[in-house]
Amino acid sequence: MIEVEVVDVDTLQLVVDSCNGSPTVESIRRVGDSVEVRVVASFTPFRADNDCLDSLEVEIADPFDVNRLVDLDSGSTFRLGHSLDVT
């Protein structure tokens, strides 16, 4: 994963470093104020190039209680910005 964003009151968008790789969530679990995710894709580019990136959306309960997302493959941690105006 290279980017994570809260896009709705119960949805995160994950941008992954694959190109037309049909990414899917292999596992997702809530641990305290974090969510741990493993995404698999059928094709990953061999070089870092943002010309072709895939994204997918995942629904989680109470994303506003989640402060970070952990990519279980790379170990990268993403802090979540909660900038939605919810009324």
PDB file of N, CA and C in Angstrom:
ATOM      1  N   MET A   1       0.833  -1.175   0.000  1.00  0.00           N
ATOM      2  CA  MET A   1       0.000   0.000   0.000  1.00  0.00           C
ATOM      3  C   MET A   1       0.876   1.235   0.000  1.00  0.00           C
ATOM      4  N   ILE A   2       0.378   2.243  -0.706  1.00  0.00           N
ATOM      5  CA  ILE A   2       1.143   3.487  -0.695  1.00  0.00           C
ATOM      6  C   ILE A   2       0.335   4.662  -0.157  1.00  0.00           C
ATOM      7  N   GLU A   3      -0.992   4.481  -0.027  1.00  0.00           N
ATOM      8  CA  GLU A   3      -1.830   5.567   0.481  1.00  0.00           C
ATOM      9  C   GLU A   3      -3.124   4.988   1.042  1.00  0.00           C
ATOM     10  N   VAL A   4      -3.620   5.622   2.103  1.00  0.00           N
ATOM     11  CA  VAL A   4      -4.883   5.226   2.720  1.00  0.00           C
ATOM     12  C   VAL A   4      -5.663   6.487   3.027  1.00  0.00           C
ATOM     13  N   GLU A   5      -6.965   6.461   2.755  1.00  0.00           N
ATOM     14  CA  GLU A   5      -7.798   7.637   3.001  1.00  0.00           C
ATOM     15  C   GLU A   5      -9.179   7.202   3.478  1.00  0.00           C
ATOM     16  N   VAL A   6      -9.724   7.940   4.443  1.00  0.00           N
ATOM     17  CA  VAL A   6     -11.115   7.739   4.853  1.00  0.00           C
ATOM     18  C   VAL A   6     -11.981   8.434   3.815  1.00  0.00           C
ATOM     19  N   VAL A   7     -12.876   7.674   3.148  1.00  0.00           N
ATOM     20  CA  VAL A   7     -13.696   8.249   2.084  1.00  0.00           C
ATOM     21  C   VAL A   7     -15.178   8.316   2.436  1.00  0.00           C
ATOM     22  N   ASP A   8     -15.572   7.647   3.503  1.00  0.00           N
ATOM     23  CA  ASP A   8     -16.960   7.684   3.941  1.00  0.00           C
ATOM     24  C   ASP A   8     -16.977   7.306   5.419  1.00  0.00           C
ATOM     25  N   VAL A   9     -18.144   7.394   6.032  1.00  0.00           N
ATOM     26  CA  VAL A   9     -18.226   7.151   7.467  1.00  0.00           C
ATOM     27  C   VAL A   9     -17.853   5.724   7.857  1.00  0.00           C
ATOM     28  N   ASP A  10     -17.840   4.791   6.921  1.00  0.00           N
ATOM     29  CA  ASP A  10     -17.438   3.418   7.241  1.00  0.00           C
ATOM     30  C   ASP A  10     -16.527   2.800   6.184  1.00  0.00           C
ATOM     31  N   THR A  11     -15.835   3.649   5.395  1.00  0.00           N
ATOM     32  CA  THR A  11     -15.074   3.144   4.263  1.00  0.00           C
ATOM     33  C   THR A  11     -13.688   3.780   4.172  1.00  0.00           C
ATOM     34  N   LEU A  12     -12.683   2.922   3.954  1.00  0.00           N
ATOM     35  CA  LEU A  12     -11.325   3.364   3.673  1.00  0.00           C
ATOM     36  C   LEU A  12     -10.990   3.038   2.228  1.00  0.00           C
ATOM     37  N   GLN A  13     -10.255   3.937   1.571  1.00  0.00           N
ATOM     38  CA  GLN A  13      -9.745   3.648   0.232  1.00  0.00           C
ATOM     39  C   GLN A  13      -8.256   3.348   0.364  1.00  0.00           C
ATOM     40  N   LEU A  14      -7.833   2.214  -0.194  1.00  0.00           N
ATOM     41  CA  LEU A  14      -6.443   1.797  -0.173  1.00  0.00           C
ATOM     42  C   LEU A  14      -5.880   1.903  -1.580  1.00  0.00           C
ATOM     43  N   VAL A  15      -4.768   2.606  -1.736  1.00  0.00           N
ATOM     44  CA  VAL A  15      -4.073   2.685  -3.023  1.00  0.00           C
ATOM     45  C   VAL A  15      -2.864   1.766  -2.914  1.00  0.00           C
ATOM     46  N   VAL A  16      -2.764   0.851  -3.864  1.00  0.00           N
ATOM     47  CA  VAL A  16      -1.708  -0.165  -3.804  1.00  0.00           C
ATOM     48  C   VAL A  16      -0.791  -0.072  -5.017  1.00  0.00           C
ATOM     49  N   ASP A  17       0.427  -0.536  -4.835  1.00  0.00           N
ATOM     50  CA  ASP A  17       1.450  -0.485  -5.875  1.00  0.00           C
ATOM     51  C   ASP A  17       1.319  -1.693  -6.795  1.00  0.00           C
ATOM     52  N   SER A  18       0.192  -1.748  -7.502  1.00  0.00           N
ATOM     53  CA  SER A  18       0.000  -2.755  -8.534  1.00  0.00           C
ATOM     54  C   SER A  18      -0.674  -2.071  -9.717  1.00  0.00           C
ATOM     55  N   CYS A  19      -0.548  -2.665 -10.888  1.00  0.00           N
ATOM     56  CA  CYS A  19      -1.096  -2.067 -12.108  1.00  0.00           C
ATOM     57  C   CYS A  19      -2.021  -3.081 -12.758  1.00  0.00           C
ATOM     58  N   ASN A  20      -3.327  -2.792 -12.704  1.00  0.00           N
ATOM     59  CA  ASN A  20      -4.331  -3.706 -13.238  1.00  0.00           C
ATOM     60  C   ASN A  20      -4.186  -5.095 -12.627  1.00  0.00           C
ATOM     61  N   GLY A  21      -3.890  -5.118 -11.330  1.00  0.00           N
ATOM     62  CA  GLY A  21      -3.624  -6.374 -10.643  1.00  0.00           C
ATOM     63  C   GLY A  21      -4.801  -6.932  -9.878  1.00  0.00           C
ATOM     64  N   SER A  22      -5.971  -6.317 -10.019  1.00  0.00           N
ATOM     65  CA  SER A  22      -7.179  -6.785  -9.334  1.00  0.00           C
ATOM     66  C   SER A  22      -6.931  -7.040  -7.846  1.00  0.00           C
ATOM     67  N   PRO A  23      -6.509  -6.015  -7.113  1.00  0.00           N
ATOM     68  CA  PRO A  23      -6.189  -6.220  -5.694  1.00  0.00           C
ATOM     69  C   PRO A  23      -7.420  -6.609  -4.878  1.00  0.00           C
ATOM     70  N   THR A  24      -7.188  -7.477  -3.907  1.00  0.00           N
ATOM     71  CA  THR A  24      -8.242  -7.878  -2.981  1.00  0.00           C
ATOM     72  C   THR A  24      -7.656  -7.909  -1.566  1.00  0.00           C
ATOM     73  N   VAL A  25      -8.523  -7.774  -0.594  1.00  0.00           N
ATOM     74  CA  VAL A  25      -8.102  -7.858   0.795  1.00  0.00           C
ATOM     75  C   VAL A  25      -8.048  -9.330   1.189  1.00  0.00           C
ATOM     76  N   GLU A  26      -6.871  -9.792   1.567  1.00  0.00           N
ATOM     77  CA  GLU A  26      -6.704 -11.173   2.001  1.00  0.00           C
ATOM     78  C   GLU A  26      -7.061 -11.310   3.479  1.00  0.00           C
ATOM     79  N   SER A  27      -6.692 -10.306   4.280  1.00  0.00           N
ATOM     80  CA  SER A  27      -7.055 -10.327   5.696  1.00  0.00           C
ATOM     81  C   SER A  27      -7.158  -8.903   6.218  1.00  0.00           C
ATOM     82  N   ILE A  28      -8.053  -8.738   7.183  1.00  0.00           N
ATOM     83  CA  ILE A  28      -8.226  -7.443   7.830  1.00  0.00           C
ATOM     84  C   ILE A  28      -8.680  -7.718   9.257  1.00  0.00           C
ATOM     85  N   ARG A  29      -8.058  -7.019  10.200  1.00  0.00           N
ATOM     86  CA  ARG A  29      -8.483  -7.186  11.588  1.00  0.00           C
ATOM     87  C   ARG A  29      -8.223  -5.910  12.364  1.00  0.00           C
ATOM     88  N   ARG A  30      -9.081  -5.691  13.322  1.00  0.00           N
ATOM     89  CA  ARG A  30      -9.004  -4.519  14.188  1.00  0.00           C
ATOM     90  C   ARG A  30      -8.217  -4.888  15.426  1.00  0.00           C
ATOM     91  N   VAL A  31      -7.212  -4.068  15.776  1.00  0.00           N
ATOM     92  CA  VAL A  31      -6.407  -4.269  16.972  1.00  0.00           C
ATOM     93  C   VAL A  31      -6.328  -2.922  17.685  1.00  0.00           C
ATOM     94  N   GLY A  32      -7.162  -2.747  18.716  1.00  0.00           N
ATOM     95  CA  GLY A  32      -7.188  -1.468  19.427  1.00  0.00           C
ATOM     96  C   GLY A  32      -7.607  -0.344  18.508  1.00  0.00           C
ATOM     97  N   ASP A  33      -6.754   0.688  18.409  1.00  0.00           N
ATOM     98  CA  ASP A  33      -7.075   1.826  17.534  1.00  0.00           C
ATOM     99  C   ASP A  33      -6.427   1.691  16.161  1.00  0.00           C
ATOM    100  N   SER A  34      -6.006   0.470  15.814  1.00  0.00           N
ATOM    101  CA  SER A  34      -5.382   0.208  14.514  1.00  0.00           C
ATOM    102  C   SER A  34      -6.174  -0.831  13.735  1.00  0.00           C
ATOM    103  N   VAL A  35      -5.980  -0.807  12.419  1.00  0.00           N
ATOM    104  CA  VAL A  35      -6.498  -1.852  11.546  1.00  0.00           C
ATOM    105  C   VAL A  35      -5.304  -2.429  10.804  1.00  0.00           C
ATOM    106  N   GLU A  36      -5.176  -3.755  10.820  1.00  0.00           N
ATOM    107  CA  GLU A  36      -4.111  -4.437  10.102  1.00  0.00           C
ATOM    108  C   GLU A  36      -4.702  -5.068   8.846  1.00  0.00           C
ATOM    109  N   VAL A  37      -4.060  -4.811   7.702  1.00  0.00           N
ATOM    110  CA  VAL A  37      -4.600  -5.252   6.412  1.00  0.00           C
ATOM    111  C   VAL A  37      -3.509  -5.914   5.587  1.00  0.00           C
ATOM    112  N   ARG A  38      -3.887  -6.986   4.890  1.00  0.00           N
ATOM    113  CA  ARG A  38      -3.013  -7.603   3.892  1.00  0.00           C
ATOM    114  C   ARG A  38      -3.784  -7.608   2.571  1.00  0.00           C
ATOM    115  N   VAL A  39      -3.184  -6.973   1.560  1.00  0.00           N
ATOM    116  CA  VAL A  39      -3.786  -6.900   0.227  1.00  0.00           C
ATOM    117  C   VAL A  39      -2.932  -7.731  -0.719  1.00  0.00           C
ATOM    118  N   VAL A  40      -3.588  -8.508  -1.571  1.00  0.00           N
ATOM    119  CA  VAL A  40      -2.874  -9.273  -2.604  1.00  0.00           C
ATOM    120  C   VAL A  40      -3.339  -8.788  -3.973  1.00  0.00           C
ATOM    121  N   ALA A  41      -2.412  -8.830  -4.929  1.00  0.00           N
ATOM    122  CA  ALA A  41      -2.717  -8.434  -6.306  1.00  0.00           C
ATOM    123  C   ALA A  41      -2.001  -9.395  -7.240  1.00  0.00           C
ATOM    124  N   SER A  42      -2.555  -9.566  -8.452  1.00  0.00           N
ATOM    125  CA  SER A  42      -1.982 -10.528  -9.386  1.00  0.00           C
ATOM    126  C   SER A  42      -0.769  -9.984 -10.127  1.00  0.00           C
ATOM    127  N   PHE A  43      -0.551  -8.664 -10.098  1.00  0.00           N
ATOM    128  CA  PHE A  43       0.595  -8.088 -10.794  1.00  0.00           C
ATOM    129  C   PHE A  43       1.093  -6.890 -10.011  1.00  0.00           C
ATOM    130  N   THR A  44       2.390  -6.842  -9.778  1.00  0.00           N
ATOM    131  CA  THR A  44       3.018  -5.706  -9.113  1.00  0.00           C
ATOM    132  C   THR A  44       4.139  -5.199 -10.003  1.00  0.00           C
ATOM    133  N   PRO A  45       4.202  -3.887 -10.256  1.00  0.00           N
ATOM    134  CA  PRO A  45       5.278  -3.367 -11.117  1.00  0.00           C
ATOM    135  C   PRO A  45       6.653  -3.605 -10.489  1.00  0.00           C
ATOM    136  N   PHE A  46       7.646  -3.728 -11.340  1.00  0.00           N
ATOM    137  CA  PHE A  46       9.002  -3.968 -10.858  1.00  0.00           C
ATOM    138  C   PHE A  46       9.709  -2.683 -10.471  1.00  0.00           C
ATOM    139  N   ARG A  47       9.171  -1.546 -10.835  1.00  0.00           N
ATOM    140  CA  ARG A  47       9.796  -0.273 -10.481  1.00  0.00           C
ATOM    141  C   ARG A  47       8.758   0.635  -9.862  1.00  0.00           C
ATOM    142  N   ALA A  48       9.220   1.568  -9.070  1.00  0.00           N
ATOM    143  CA  ALA A  48       8.311   2.510  -8.408  1.00  0.00           C
ATOM    144  C   ALA A  48       7.851   3.534  -9.432  1.00  0.00           C
ATOM    145  N   ASP A  49       6.617   3.397  -9.884  1.00  0.00           N
ATOM    146  CA  ASP A  49       6.073   4.285 -10.903  1.00  0.00           C
ATOM    147  C   ASP A  49       4.602   4.486 -10.603  1.00  0.00           C
ATOM    148  N   ASN A  50       4.187   5.722 -10.426  1.00  0.00           N
ATOM    149  CA  ASN A  50       2.812   6.015 -10.051  1.00  0.00           C
ATOM    150  C   ASN A  50       1.886   6.205 -11.252  1.00  0.00           C
ATOM    151  N   ASP A  51       2.349   5.857 -12.467  1.00  0.00           N
ATOM    152  CA  ASP A  51       1.508   6.031 -13.642  1.00  0.00           C
ATOM    153  C   ASP A  51       0.303   5.098 -13.625  1.00  0.00           C
ATOM    154  N   CYS A  52       0.436   3.948 -13.019  1.00  0.00           N
ATOM    155  CA  CYS A  52      -0.646   2.968 -12.984  1.00  0.00           C
ATOM    156  C   CYS A  52      -0.728   2.388 -11.582  1.00  0.00           C
ATOM    157  N   LEU A  53      -1.698   2.825 -10.825  1.00  0.00           N
ATOM    158  CA  LEU A  53      -1.910   2.320  -9.462  1.00  0.00           C
ATOM    159  C   LEU A  53      -3.333   1.812  -9.342  1.00  0.00           C
ATOM    160  N   ASP A  54      -3.517   0.774  -8.563  1.00  0.00           N
ATOM    161  CA  ASP A  54      -4.845   0.250  -8.292  1.00  0.00           C
ATOM    162  C   ASP A  54      -5.324   0.748  -6.941  1.00  0.00           C
ATOM    163  N   SER A  55      -6.631   0.780  -6.786  1.00  0.00           N
ATOM    164  CA  SER A  55      -7.191   1.121  -5.475  1.00  0.00           C
ATOM    165  C   SER A  55      -8.388   0.215  -5.212  1.00  0.00           C
ATOM    166  N   LEU A  56      -8.705   0.096  -3.953  1.00  0.00           N
ATOM    167  CA  LEU A  56      -9.888  -0.650  -3.556  1.00  0.00           C
ATOM    168  C   LEU A  56     -10.425  -0.027  -2.282  1.00  0.00           C
ATOM    169  N   GLU A  57     -11.695  -0.241  -2.040  1.00  0.00           N
ATOM    170  CA  GLU A  57     -12.329   0.284  -0.843  1.00  0.00           C
ATOM    171  C   GLU A  57     -12.682  -0.866   0.088  1.00  0.00           C
ATOM    172  N   VAL A  58     -12.480  -0.627   1.377  1.00  0.00           N
ATOM    173  CA  VAL A  58     -12.841  -1.612   2.392  1.00  0.00           C
ATOM    174  C   VAL A  58     -13.716  -0.934   3.429  1.00  0.00           C
ATOM    175  N   GLU A  59     -14.712  -1.657   3.882  1.00  0.00           N
ATOM    176  CA  GLU A  59     -15.602  -1.139   4.918  1.00  0.00           C
ATOM    177  C   GLU A  59     -15.127  -1.643   6.267  1.00  0.00           C
ATOM    178  N   ILE A  60     -15.082  -0.732   7.229  1.00  0.00           N
ATOM    179  CA  ILE A  60     -14.755  -1.108   8.589  1.00  0.00           C
ATOM    180  C   ILE A  60     -15.735  -0.403   9.524  1.00  0.00           C
ATOM    181  N   ALA A  61     -15.986  -1.010  10.651  1.00  0.00           N
ATOM    182  CA  ALA A  61     -16.869  -0.400  11.645  1.00  0.00           C
ATOM    183  C   ALA A  61     -16.122   0.735  12.338  1.00  0.00           C
ATOM    184  N   ASP A  62     -16.764   1.867  12.459  1.00  0.00           N
ATOM    185  CA  ASP A  62     -16.230   3.021  13.189  1.00  0.00           C
ATOM    186  C   ASP A  62     -14.825   3.427  12.768  1.00  0.00           C
ATOM    187  N   PRO A  63     -14.610   3.796  11.495  1.00  0.00           N
ATOM    188  CA  PRO A  63     -13.258   4.186  11.082  1.00  0.00           C
ATOM    189  C   PRO A  63     -12.751   5.429  11.806  1.00  0.00           C
ATOM    190  N   PHE A  64     -13.649   6.221  12.381  1.00  0.00           N
ATOM    191  CA  PHE A  64     -13.204   7.419  13.085  1.00  0.00           C
ATOM    192  C   PHE A  64     -12.583   7.080  14.433  1.00  0.00           C
ATOM    193  N   ASP A  65     -12.718   5.823  14.881  1.00  0.00           N
ATOM    194  CA  ASP A  65     -12.031   5.363  16.082  1.00  0.00           C
ATOM    195  C   ASP A  65     -10.678   4.739  15.749  1.00  0.00           C
ATOM    196  N   VAL A  66     -10.354   4.661  14.467  1.00  0.00           N
ATOM    197  CA  VAL A  66      -9.098   4.068  14.013  1.00  0.00           C
ATOM    198  C   VAL A  66      -8.115   5.199  13.730  1.00  0.00           C
ATOM    199  N   ASN A  67      -6.934   5.113  14.326  1.00  0.00           N
ATOM    200  CA  ASN A  67      -5.916   6.136  14.111  1.00  0.00           C
ATOM    201  C   ASN A  67      -4.850   5.744  13.112  1.00  0.00           C
ATOM    202  N   ARG A  68      -4.660   4.436  12.909  1.00  0.00           N
ATOM    203  CA  ARG A  68      -3.645   4.009  11.963  1.00  0.00           C
ATOM    204  C   ARG A  68      -4.025   2.707  11.286  1.00  0.00           C
ATOM    205  N   LEU A  69      -3.449   2.532  10.112  1.00  0.00           N
ATOM    206  CA  LEU A  69      -3.619   1.303   9.365  1.00  0.00           C
ATOM    207  C   LEU A  69      -2.226   0.715   9.152  1.00  0.00           C
ATOM    208  N   VAL A  70      -2.085  -0.582   9.376  1.00  0.00           N
ATOM    209  CA  VAL A  70      -0.801  -1.262   9.223  1.00  0.00           C
ATOM    210  C   VAL A  70      -0.880  -2.210   8.032  1.00  0.00           C
ATOM    211  N   ASP A  71       0.048  -2.050   7.099  1.00  0.00           N
ATOM    212  CA  ASP A  71       0.170  -2.944   5.954  1.00  0.00           C
ATOM    213  C   ASP A  71       0.969  -4.159   6.421  1.00  0.00           C
ATOM    214  N   LEU A  72       0.321  -5.312   6.510  1.00  0.00           N
ATOM    215  CA  LEU A  72       0.981  -6.505   7.034  1.00  0.00           C
ATOM    216  C   LEU A  72       2.084  -7.036   6.125  1.00  0.00           C
ATOM    217  N   ASP A  73       2.081  -6.674   4.841  1.00  0.00           N
ATOM    218  CA  ASP A  73       3.141  -7.132   3.942  1.00  0.00           C
ATOM    219  C   ASP A  73       4.422  -6.316   4.100  1.00  0.00           C
ATOM    220  N   SER A  74       4.290  -5.000   4.085  1.00  0.00           N
ATOM    221  CA  SER A  74       5.481  -4.145   4.138  1.00  0.00           C
ATOM    222  C   SER A  74       5.832  -3.695   5.549  1.00  0.00           C
ATOM    223  N   GLY A  75       4.858  -3.767   6.454  1.00  0.00           N
ATOM    224  CA  GLY A  75       5.081  -3.248   7.802  1.00  0.00           C
ATOM    225  C   GLY A  75       4.866  -1.746   7.900  1.00  0.00           C
ATOM    226  N   SER A  76       4.507  -1.116   6.794  1.00  0.00           N
ATOM    227  CA  SER A  76       4.280   0.332   6.790  1.00  0.00           C
ATOM    228  C   SER A  76       3.053   0.675   7.616  1.00  0.00           C
ATOM    229  N   THR A  77       3.128   1.809   8.299  1.00  0.00           N
ATOM    230  CA  THR A  77       2.014   2.300   9.096  1.00  0.00           C
ATOM    231  C   THR A  77       1.534   3.615   8.506  1.00  0.00           C
ATOM    232  N   PHE A  78       0.228   3.747   8.346  1.00  0.00           N
ATOM    233  CA  PHE A  78      -0.376   4.953   7.794  1.00  0.00           C
ATOM    234  C   PHE A  78      -1.240   5.595   8.862  1.00  0.00           C
ATOM    235  N   ARG A  79      -0.997   6.860   9.149  1.00  0.00           N
ATOM    236  CA  ARG A  79      -1.874   7.606  10.049  1.00  0.00           C
ATOM    237  C   ARG A  79      -3.079   8.053   9.252  1.00  0.00           C
ATOM    238  N   LEU A  80      -4.243   7.892   9.841  1.00  0.00           N
ATOM    239  CA  LEU A  80      -5.465   8.247   9.128  1.00  0.00           C
ATOM    240  C   LEU A  80      -5.886   9.662   9.495  1.00  0.00           C
ATOM    241  N   GLY A  81      -6.109  10.462   8.470  1.00  0.00           N
ATOM    242  CA  GLY A  81      -6.660  11.795   8.663  1.00  0.00           C
ATOM    243  C   GLY A  81      -8.162  11.720   8.503  1.00  0.00           C
ATOM    244  N   HIS A  82      -8.874  12.217   9.473  1.00  0.00           N
ATOM    245  CA  HIS A  82     -10.342  12.141   9.456  1.00  0.00           C
ATOM    246  C   HIS A  82     -10.895  13.518   9.101  1.00  0.00           C
ATOM    247  N   SER A  83     -10.945  13.811   7.808  1.00  0.00           N
ATOM    248  CA  SER A  83     -11.323  15.141   7.371  1.00  0.00           C
ATOM    249  C   SER A  83     -12.739  15.212   6.797  1.00  0.00           C
ATOM    250  N   LEU A  84     -13.512  14.151   6.935  1.00  0.00           N
ATOM    251  CA  LEU A  84     -14.877  14.184   6.420  1.00  0.00           C
ATOM    252  C   LEU A  84     -15.759  15.065   7.289  1.00  0.00           C
ATOM    253  N   ASP A  85     -16.648  15.802   6.674  1.00  0.00           N
ATOM    254  CA  ASP A  85     -17.639  16.574   7.412  1.00  0.00           C
ATOM    255  C   ASP A  85     -18.875  15.707   7.550  1.00  0.00           C
ATOM    256  N   VAL A  86     -19.070  15.145   8.714  1.00  0.00           N
ATOM    257  CA  VAL A  86     -20.195  14.247   8.957  1.00  0.00           C
ATOM    258  C   VAL A  86     -21.248  15.016   9.728  1.00  0.00           C
ATOM    259  N   THR A  87     -22.474  15.036   9.182  1.00  0.00           N
ATOM    260  CA  THR A  87     -23.555  15.745   9.878  1.00  0.00           C
ATOM    261  C   THR A  87     -24.668  14.771  10.222  1.00  0.00           C
TER     262      THR A  87
END
